[in-house]
PDB file of C-alpha atoms in Angstrom:
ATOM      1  CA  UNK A  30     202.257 -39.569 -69.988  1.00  0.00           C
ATOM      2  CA  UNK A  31     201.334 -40.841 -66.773  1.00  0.00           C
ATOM      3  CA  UNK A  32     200.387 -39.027 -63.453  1.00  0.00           C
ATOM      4  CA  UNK A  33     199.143 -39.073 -59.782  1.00  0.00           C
ATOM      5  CA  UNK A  34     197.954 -36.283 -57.934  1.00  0.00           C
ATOM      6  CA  UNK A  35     197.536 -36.257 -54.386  1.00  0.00           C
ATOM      7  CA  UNK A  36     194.937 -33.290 -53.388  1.00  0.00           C
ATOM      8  CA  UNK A  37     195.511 -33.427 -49.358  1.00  0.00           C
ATOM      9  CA  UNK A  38     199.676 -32.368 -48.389  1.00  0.00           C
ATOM     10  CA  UNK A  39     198.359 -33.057 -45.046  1.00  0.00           C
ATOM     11  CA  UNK A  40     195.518 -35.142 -43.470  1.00  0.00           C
ATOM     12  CA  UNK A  41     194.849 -34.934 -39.306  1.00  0.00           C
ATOM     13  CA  UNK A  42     192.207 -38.077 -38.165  1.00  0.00           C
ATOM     14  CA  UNK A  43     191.726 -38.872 -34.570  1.00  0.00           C
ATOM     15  CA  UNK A  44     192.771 -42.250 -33.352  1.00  0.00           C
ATOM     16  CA  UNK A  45     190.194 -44.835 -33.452  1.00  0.00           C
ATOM     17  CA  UNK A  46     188.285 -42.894 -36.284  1.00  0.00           C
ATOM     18  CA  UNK A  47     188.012 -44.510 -40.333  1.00  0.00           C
ATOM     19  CA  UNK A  48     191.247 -42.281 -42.274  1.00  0.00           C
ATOM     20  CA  UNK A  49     191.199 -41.914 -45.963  1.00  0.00           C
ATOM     21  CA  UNK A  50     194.296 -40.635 -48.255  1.00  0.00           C
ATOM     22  CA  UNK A  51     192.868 -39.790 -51.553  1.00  0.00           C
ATOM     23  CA  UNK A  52     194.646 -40.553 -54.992  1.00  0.00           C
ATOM     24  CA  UNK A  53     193.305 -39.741 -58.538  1.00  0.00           C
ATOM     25  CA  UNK A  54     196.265 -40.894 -61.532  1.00  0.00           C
ATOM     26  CA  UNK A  55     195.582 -40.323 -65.299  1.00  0.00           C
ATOM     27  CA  UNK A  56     197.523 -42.685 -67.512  1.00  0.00           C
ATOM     28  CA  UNK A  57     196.941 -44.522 -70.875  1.00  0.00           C
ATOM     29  CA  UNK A  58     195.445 -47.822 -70.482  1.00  0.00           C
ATOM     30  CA  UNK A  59     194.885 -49.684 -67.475  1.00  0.00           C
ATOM     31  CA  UNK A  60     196.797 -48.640 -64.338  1.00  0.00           C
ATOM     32  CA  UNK A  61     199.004 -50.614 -62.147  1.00  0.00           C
ATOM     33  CA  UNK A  62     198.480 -48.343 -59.230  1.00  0.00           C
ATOM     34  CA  UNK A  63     200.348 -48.603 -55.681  1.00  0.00           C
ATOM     35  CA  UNK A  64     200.584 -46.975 -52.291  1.00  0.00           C
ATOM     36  CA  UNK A  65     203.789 -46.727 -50.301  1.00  0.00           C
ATOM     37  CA  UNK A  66     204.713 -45.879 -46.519  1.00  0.00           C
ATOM     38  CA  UNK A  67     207.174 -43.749 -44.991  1.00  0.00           C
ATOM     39  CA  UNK A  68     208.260 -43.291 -41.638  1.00  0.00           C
ATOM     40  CA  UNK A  69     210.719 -40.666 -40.345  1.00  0.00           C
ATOM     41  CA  UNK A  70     214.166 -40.711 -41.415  1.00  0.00           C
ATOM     42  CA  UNK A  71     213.425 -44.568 -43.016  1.00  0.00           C
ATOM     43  CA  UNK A  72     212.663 -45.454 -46.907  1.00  0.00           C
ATOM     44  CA  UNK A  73     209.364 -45.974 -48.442  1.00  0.00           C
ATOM     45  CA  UNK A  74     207.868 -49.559 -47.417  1.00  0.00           C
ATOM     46  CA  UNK A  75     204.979 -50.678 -50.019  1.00  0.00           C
ATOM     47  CA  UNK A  76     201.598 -51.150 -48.632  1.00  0.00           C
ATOM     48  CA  UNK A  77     199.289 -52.874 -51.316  1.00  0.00           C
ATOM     49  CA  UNK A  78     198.716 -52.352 -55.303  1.00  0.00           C
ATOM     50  CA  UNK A  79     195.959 -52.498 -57.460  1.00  0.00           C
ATOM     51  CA  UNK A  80     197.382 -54.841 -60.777  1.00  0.00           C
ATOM     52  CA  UNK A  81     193.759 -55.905 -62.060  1.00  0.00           C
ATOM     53  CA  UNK A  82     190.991 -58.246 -60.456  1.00  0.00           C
ATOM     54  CA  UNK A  83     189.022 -57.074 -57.352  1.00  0.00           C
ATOM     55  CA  UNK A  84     188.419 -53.348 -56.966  1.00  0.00           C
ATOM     56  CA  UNK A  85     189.145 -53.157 -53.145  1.00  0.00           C
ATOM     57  CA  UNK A  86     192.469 -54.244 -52.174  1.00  0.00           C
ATOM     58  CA  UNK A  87     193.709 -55.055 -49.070  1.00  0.00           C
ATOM     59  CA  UNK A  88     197.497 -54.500 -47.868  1.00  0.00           C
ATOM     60  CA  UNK A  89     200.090 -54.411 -44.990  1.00  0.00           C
ATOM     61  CA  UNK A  90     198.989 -52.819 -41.656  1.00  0.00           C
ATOM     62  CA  UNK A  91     195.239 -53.580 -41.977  1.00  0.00           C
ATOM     63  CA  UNK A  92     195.102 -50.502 -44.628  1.00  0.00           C
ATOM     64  CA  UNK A  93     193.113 -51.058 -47.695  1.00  0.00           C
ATOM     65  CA  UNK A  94     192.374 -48.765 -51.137  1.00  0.00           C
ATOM     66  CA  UNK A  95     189.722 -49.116 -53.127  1.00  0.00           C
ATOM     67  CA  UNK A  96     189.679 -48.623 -57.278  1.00  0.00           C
ATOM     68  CA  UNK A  97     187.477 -46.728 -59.135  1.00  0.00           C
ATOM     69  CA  UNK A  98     188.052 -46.770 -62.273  1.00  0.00           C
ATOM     70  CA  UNK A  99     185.497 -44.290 -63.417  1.00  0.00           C
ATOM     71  CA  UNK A 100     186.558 -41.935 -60.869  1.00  0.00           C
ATOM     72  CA  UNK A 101     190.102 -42.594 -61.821  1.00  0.00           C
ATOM     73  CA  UNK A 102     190.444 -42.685 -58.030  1.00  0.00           C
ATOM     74  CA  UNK A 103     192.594 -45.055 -55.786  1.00  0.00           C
ATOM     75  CA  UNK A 104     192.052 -44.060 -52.068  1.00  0.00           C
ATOM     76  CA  UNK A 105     193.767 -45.220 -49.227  1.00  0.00           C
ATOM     77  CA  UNK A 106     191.564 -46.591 -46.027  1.00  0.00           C
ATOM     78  CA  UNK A 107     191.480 -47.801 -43.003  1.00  0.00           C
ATOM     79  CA  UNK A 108     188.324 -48.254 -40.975  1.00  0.00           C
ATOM     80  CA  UNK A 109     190.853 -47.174 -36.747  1.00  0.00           C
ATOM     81  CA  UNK A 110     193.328 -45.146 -37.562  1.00  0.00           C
ATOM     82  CA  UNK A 111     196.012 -45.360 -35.221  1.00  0.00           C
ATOM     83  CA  UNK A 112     199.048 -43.249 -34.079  1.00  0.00           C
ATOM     84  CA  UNK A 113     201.847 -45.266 -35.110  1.00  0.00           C
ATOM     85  CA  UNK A 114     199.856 -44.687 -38.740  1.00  0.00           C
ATOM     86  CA  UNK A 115     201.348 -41.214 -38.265  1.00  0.00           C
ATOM     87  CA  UNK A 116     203.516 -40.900 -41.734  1.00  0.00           C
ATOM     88  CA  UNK A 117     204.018 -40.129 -44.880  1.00  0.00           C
ATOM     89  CA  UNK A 118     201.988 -41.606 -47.686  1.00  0.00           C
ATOM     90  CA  UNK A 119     202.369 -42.452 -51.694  1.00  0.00           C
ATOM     91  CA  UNK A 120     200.637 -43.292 -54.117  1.00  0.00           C
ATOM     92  CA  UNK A 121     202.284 -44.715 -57.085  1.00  0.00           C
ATOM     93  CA  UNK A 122     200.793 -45.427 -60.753  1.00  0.00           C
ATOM     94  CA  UNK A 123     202.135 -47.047 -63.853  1.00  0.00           C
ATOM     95  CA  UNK A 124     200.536 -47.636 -67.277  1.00  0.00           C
ATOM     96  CA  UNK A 125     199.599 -51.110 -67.621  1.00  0.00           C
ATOM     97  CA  UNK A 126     200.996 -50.592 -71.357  1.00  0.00           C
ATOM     98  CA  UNK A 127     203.931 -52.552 -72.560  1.00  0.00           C
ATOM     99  CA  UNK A 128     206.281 -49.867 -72.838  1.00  0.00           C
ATOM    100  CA  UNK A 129     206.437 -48.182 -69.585  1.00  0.00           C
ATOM    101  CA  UNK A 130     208.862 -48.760 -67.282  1.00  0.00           C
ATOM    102  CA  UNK A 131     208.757 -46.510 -64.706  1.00  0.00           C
ATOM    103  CA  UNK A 132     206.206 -45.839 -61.550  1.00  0.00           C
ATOM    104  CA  UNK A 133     205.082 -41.876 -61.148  1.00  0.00           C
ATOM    105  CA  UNK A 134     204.888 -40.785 -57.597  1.00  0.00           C
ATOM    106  CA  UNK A 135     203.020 -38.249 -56.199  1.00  0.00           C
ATOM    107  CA  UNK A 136     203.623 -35.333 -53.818  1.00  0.00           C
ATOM    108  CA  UNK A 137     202.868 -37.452 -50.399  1.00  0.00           C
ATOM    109  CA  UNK A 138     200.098 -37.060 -47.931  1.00  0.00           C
ATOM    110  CA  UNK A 139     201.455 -36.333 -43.999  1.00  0.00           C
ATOM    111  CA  UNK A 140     198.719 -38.415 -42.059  1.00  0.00           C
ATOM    112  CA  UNK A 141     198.916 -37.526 -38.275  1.00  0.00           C
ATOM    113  CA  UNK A 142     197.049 -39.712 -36.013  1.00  0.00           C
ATOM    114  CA  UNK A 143     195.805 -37.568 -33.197  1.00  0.00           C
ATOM    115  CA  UNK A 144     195.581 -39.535 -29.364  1.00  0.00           C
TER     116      UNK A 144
ATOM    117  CA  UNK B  23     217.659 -60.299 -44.673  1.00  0.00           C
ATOM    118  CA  UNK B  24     216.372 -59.158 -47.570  1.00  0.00           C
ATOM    119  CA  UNK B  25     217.409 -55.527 -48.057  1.00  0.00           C
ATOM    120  CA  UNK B  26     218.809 -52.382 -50.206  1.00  0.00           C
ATOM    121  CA  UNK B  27     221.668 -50.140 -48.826  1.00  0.00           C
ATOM    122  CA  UNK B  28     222.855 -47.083 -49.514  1.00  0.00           C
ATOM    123  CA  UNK B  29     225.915 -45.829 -48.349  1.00  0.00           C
ATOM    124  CA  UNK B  30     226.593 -42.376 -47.564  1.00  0.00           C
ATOM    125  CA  UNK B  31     223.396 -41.719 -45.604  1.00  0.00           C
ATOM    126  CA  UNK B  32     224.675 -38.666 -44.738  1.00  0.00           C
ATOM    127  CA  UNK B  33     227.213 -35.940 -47.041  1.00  0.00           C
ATOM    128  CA  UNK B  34     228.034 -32.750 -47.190  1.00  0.00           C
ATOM    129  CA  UNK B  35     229.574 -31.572 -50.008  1.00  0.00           C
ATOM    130  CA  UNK B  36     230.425 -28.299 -52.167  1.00  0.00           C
ATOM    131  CA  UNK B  37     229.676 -27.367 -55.761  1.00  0.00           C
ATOM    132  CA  UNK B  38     231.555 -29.084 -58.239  1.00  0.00           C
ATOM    133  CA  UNK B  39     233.210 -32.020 -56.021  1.00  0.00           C
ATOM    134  CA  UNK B  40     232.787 -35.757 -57.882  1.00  0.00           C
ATOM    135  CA  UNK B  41     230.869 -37.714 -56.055  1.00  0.00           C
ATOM    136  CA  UNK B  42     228.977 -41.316 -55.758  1.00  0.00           C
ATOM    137  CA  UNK B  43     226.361 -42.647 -53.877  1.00  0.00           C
ATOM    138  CA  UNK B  44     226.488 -46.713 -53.900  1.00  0.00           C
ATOM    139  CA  UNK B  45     223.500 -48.491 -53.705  1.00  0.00           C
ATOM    140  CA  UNK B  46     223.819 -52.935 -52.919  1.00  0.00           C
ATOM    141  CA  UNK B  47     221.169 -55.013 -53.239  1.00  0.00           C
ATOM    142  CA  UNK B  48     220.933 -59.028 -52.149  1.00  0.00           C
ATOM    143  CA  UNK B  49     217.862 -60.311 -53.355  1.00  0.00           C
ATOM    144  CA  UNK B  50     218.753 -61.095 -56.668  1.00  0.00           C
ATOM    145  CA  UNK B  51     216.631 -58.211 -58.406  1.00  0.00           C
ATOM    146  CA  UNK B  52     216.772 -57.158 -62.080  1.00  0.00           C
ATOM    147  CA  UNK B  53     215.353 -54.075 -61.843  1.00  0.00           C
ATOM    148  CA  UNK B  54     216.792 -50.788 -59.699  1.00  0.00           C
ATOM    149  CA  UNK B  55     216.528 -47.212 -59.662  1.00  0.00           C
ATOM    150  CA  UNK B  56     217.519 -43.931 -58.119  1.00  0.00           C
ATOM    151  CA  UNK B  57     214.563 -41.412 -56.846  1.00  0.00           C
ATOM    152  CA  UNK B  58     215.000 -37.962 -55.298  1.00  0.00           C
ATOM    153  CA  UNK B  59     212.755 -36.802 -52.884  1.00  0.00           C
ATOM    154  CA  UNK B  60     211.790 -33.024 -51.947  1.00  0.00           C
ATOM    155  CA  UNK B  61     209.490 -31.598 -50.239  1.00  0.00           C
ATOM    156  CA  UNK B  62     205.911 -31.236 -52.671  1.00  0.00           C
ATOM    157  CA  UNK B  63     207.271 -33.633 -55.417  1.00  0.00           C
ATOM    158  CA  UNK B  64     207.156 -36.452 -53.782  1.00  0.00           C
ATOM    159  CA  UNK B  65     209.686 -39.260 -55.576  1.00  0.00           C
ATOM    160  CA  UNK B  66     211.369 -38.604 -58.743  1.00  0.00           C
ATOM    161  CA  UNK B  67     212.844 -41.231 -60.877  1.00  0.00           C
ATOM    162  CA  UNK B  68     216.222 -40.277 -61.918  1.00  0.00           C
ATOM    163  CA  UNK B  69     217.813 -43.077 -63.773  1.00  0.00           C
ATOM    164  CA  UNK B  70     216.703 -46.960 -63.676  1.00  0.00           C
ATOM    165  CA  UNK B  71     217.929 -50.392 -64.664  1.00  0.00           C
ATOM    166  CA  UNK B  72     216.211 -53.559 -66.393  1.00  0.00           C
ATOM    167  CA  UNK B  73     219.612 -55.309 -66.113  1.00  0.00           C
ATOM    168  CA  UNK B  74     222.993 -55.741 -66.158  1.00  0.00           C
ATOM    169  CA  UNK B  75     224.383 -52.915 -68.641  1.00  0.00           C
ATOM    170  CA  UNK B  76     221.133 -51.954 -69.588  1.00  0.00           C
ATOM    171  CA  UNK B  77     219.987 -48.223 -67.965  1.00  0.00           C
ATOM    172  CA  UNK B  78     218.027 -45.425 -68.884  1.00  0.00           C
ATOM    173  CA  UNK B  79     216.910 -42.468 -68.024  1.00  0.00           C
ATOM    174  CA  UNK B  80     214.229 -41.360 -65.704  1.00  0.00           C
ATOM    175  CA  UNK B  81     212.517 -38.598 -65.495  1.00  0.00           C
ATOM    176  CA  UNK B  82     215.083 -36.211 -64.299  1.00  0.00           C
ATOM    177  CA  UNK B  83     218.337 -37.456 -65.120  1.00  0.00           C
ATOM    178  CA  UNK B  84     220.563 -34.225 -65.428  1.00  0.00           C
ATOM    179  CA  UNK B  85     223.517 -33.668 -63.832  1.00  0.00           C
ATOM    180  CA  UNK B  86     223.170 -37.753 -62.798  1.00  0.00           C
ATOM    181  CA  UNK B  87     225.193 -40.683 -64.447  1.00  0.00           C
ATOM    182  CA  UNK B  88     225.089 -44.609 -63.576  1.00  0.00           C
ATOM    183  CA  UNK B  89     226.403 -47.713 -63.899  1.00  0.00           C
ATOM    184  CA  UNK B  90     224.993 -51.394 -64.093  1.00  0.00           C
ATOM    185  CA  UNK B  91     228.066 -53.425 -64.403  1.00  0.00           C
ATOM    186  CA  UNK B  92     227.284 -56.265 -61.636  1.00  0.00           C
ATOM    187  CA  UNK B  93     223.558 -57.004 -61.200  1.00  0.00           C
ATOM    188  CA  UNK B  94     223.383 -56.331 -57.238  1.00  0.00           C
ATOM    189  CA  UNK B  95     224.943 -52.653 -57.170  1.00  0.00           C
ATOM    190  CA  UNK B  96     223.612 -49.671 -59.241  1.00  0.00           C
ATOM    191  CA  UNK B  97     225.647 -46.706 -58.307  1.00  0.00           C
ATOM    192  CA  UNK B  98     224.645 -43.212 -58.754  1.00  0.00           C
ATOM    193  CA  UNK B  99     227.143 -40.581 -59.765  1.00  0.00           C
ATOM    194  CA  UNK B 100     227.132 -37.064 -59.604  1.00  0.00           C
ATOM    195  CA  UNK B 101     230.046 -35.737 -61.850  1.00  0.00           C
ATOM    196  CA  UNK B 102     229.712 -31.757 -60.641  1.00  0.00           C
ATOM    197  CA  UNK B 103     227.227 -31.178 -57.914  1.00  0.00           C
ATOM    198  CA  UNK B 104     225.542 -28.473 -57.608  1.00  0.00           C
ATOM    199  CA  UNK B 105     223.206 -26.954 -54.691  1.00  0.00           C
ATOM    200  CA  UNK B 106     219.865 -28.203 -57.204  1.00  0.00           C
ATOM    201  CA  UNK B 107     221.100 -31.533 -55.979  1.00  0.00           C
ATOM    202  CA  UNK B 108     220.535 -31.098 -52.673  1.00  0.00           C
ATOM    203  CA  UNK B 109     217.859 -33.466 -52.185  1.00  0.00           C
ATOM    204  CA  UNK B 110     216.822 -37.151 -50.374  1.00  0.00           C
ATOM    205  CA  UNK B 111     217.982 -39.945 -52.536  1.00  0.00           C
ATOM    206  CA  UNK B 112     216.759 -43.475 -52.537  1.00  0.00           C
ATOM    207  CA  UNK B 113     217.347 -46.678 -54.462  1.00  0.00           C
ATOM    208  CA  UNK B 114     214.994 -48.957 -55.052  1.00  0.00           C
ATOM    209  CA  UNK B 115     214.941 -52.652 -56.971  1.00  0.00           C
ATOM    210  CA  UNK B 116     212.492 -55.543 -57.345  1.00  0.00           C
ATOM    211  CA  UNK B 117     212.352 -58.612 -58.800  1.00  0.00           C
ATOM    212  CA  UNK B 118     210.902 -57.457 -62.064  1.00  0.00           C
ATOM    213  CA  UNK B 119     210.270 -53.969 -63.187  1.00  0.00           C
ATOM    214  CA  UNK B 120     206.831 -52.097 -61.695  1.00  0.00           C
ATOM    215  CA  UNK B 121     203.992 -54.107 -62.591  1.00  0.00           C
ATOM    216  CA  UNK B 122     205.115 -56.937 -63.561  1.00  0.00           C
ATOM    217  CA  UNK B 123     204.049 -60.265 -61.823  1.00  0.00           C
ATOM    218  CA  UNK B 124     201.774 -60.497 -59.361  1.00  0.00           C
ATOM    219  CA  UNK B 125     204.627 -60.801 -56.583  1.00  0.00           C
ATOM    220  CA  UNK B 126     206.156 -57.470 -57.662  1.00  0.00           C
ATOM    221  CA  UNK B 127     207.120 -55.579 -54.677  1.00  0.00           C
ATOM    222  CA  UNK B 128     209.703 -52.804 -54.590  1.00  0.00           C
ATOM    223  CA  UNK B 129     212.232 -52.846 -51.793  1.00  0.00           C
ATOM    224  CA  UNK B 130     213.650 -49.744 -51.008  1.00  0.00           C
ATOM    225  CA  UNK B 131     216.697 -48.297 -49.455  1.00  0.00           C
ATOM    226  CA  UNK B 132     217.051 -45.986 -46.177  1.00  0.00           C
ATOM    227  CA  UNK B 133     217.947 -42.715 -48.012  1.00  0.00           C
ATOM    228  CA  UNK B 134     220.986 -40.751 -48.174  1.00  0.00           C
ATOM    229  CA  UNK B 135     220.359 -37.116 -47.612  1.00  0.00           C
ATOM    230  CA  UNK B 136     222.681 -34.970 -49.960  1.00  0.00           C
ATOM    231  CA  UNK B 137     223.556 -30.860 -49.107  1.00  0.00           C
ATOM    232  CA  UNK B 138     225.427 -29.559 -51.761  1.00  0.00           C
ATOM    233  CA  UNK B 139     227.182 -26.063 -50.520  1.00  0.00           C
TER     234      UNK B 139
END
C-alpha cells in the first residue's frame, strides 16, 4: 500500500520570507512523488514531480521540493513566499512498481501568505 | 485550449435520485479518473480509466459506477445518492497513467460540488 501524510493542515509564512510544505509518503519501491495546487473554488493545477534523477526539483511558480529518500521526505519550497501563494497544497505519491495505477493524495496543507 | 470539464458544477439533490456527473476531455488522454475531495482527506480516487472500456476501481468506489465508452468522456454515476456523497468531485486525465513518461502531467477539472439532502 502506498501513502502520504501531510503533518501541517495549515501553514502561515510572511510574504517575502522562504515557505516550506512538508510531505513524508511510504510506498514499495521507488516513488513517483508529486505536488499539486489549488486555488479557491478552481481544480488542482500540478506544480512539479519527483520521477527519478536529481533530488531537488524545480516546478511552476518558482516553487521547488526537494527528495530525500532516506527521510522518505518530499518538501515543498520556495525561497519569497508571496500572497497570491495563498492556497491549498498536495502532495501526491505513486509506487514506481509496475502494477500501480493510481496516485495517493494527502490531506492538503492551507498556506496563507501574510502581507 | 487544452482542458477537462465537468458539468454540473453545482447540484442539489435528495437521497435516492439517479444522477450523473459528465466529465469531457480534448487532449486526447488515455487515462481519467474521478476524486472526491473533503475536508482532512484530501483527494480520493474513486474509479479510473486506462482506456476505452477498460475501468477499475479506486479506492472508494461504493455507491459510484462509470463508463468508458468514447475515449474523451468518463462519466460518473451515482445510481442512489445518499448524504455520504456529499462531497467535491473532480476528474482528472493525462496522457498516460501517473508516472509514466517523463511528460506526464495530470490535467484536472474545475469541480462539481455535490449536496445530497
Amino acid at each position: 500500500a502506498q501513502s502520504v501524510a501531510q503533518p501541517e493542515d495549515q501553514v502561515n509564512v510572511a510574504e517575502g520570507n522562504p515557505l516550506t510544505v512538508k510531505c513524508t509518503y511510504s510506498v514499495s519501491g521507488n516513488p513517483y512523488l508529486f505536488w499539486y495546487v489549488q486555488y479557491p473554488n478552481r481544480g488542482l493545477q500540478f506544480l512539479l514531480k519527483y520521477i527519478t534523477g536529481d533530488n531537488l526539483v524545480k516546478g511552476s511558480y518558482g516553487f521547488e521540493a526537494e527528495f530525500n529518500k532516506s527521510q522518505t521526505s518530499f518538501h515543498l519550497k520556495k525561497p519569497s513566499a508571496l500572497v497570491s501563494d495563498s492556497a491549498l497544497y498536495f502532495c501526491a505519491v505513486k509506487s514506481g512498481e509496475g502494477s500501480a495505477r493510481q496516485l495517493t493524495f494527502g490531506s492538503g496543507t492551507q498556506l496563507t501568505v501574510l502581507p | 485550449e487544452a482542458q477537462v470539464t465537468q458539468n454540473p458544477r453545482y447540484l442539489i439533490t435528495v437521497t435516492g435520485k439517479k444522477l450523473t456527473v459528465t466529465c469531457s476531455q480534448n487532449m486526447n488522454h488515455e487515462y481519467m479518473s474521478w476524486y472526491r475531495q473533503d475536508p482532512g482527506l484530501g483527494l480520493r480516487q474513486i474509479y479510473y480509466s486506462m482506456n476505452v472500456e477498460v475501468t477499475d476501481k479506486g479506492d472508494v468506489p461504493e455507491g459510484y459506477k462509470v463508463s468508458r465508452k468514447e475515449k474523451r468522456n468518463f462519466p460518473l454515476i451515482l445510481e442512489s445518492p445518499s448524504p455520504n456523497q456529499t462531497s467535491l468531485y473532480f476528474c482528472a486525465s493525462s496522457l498516460k497513467p501517473p508516472g509514466q513518461g517523463a511528460s506526464y502531467t495530470q490535467y484536472f477539472g474545475p469541480g462539481t460540488r455535490l449536496t445530497v439532502l
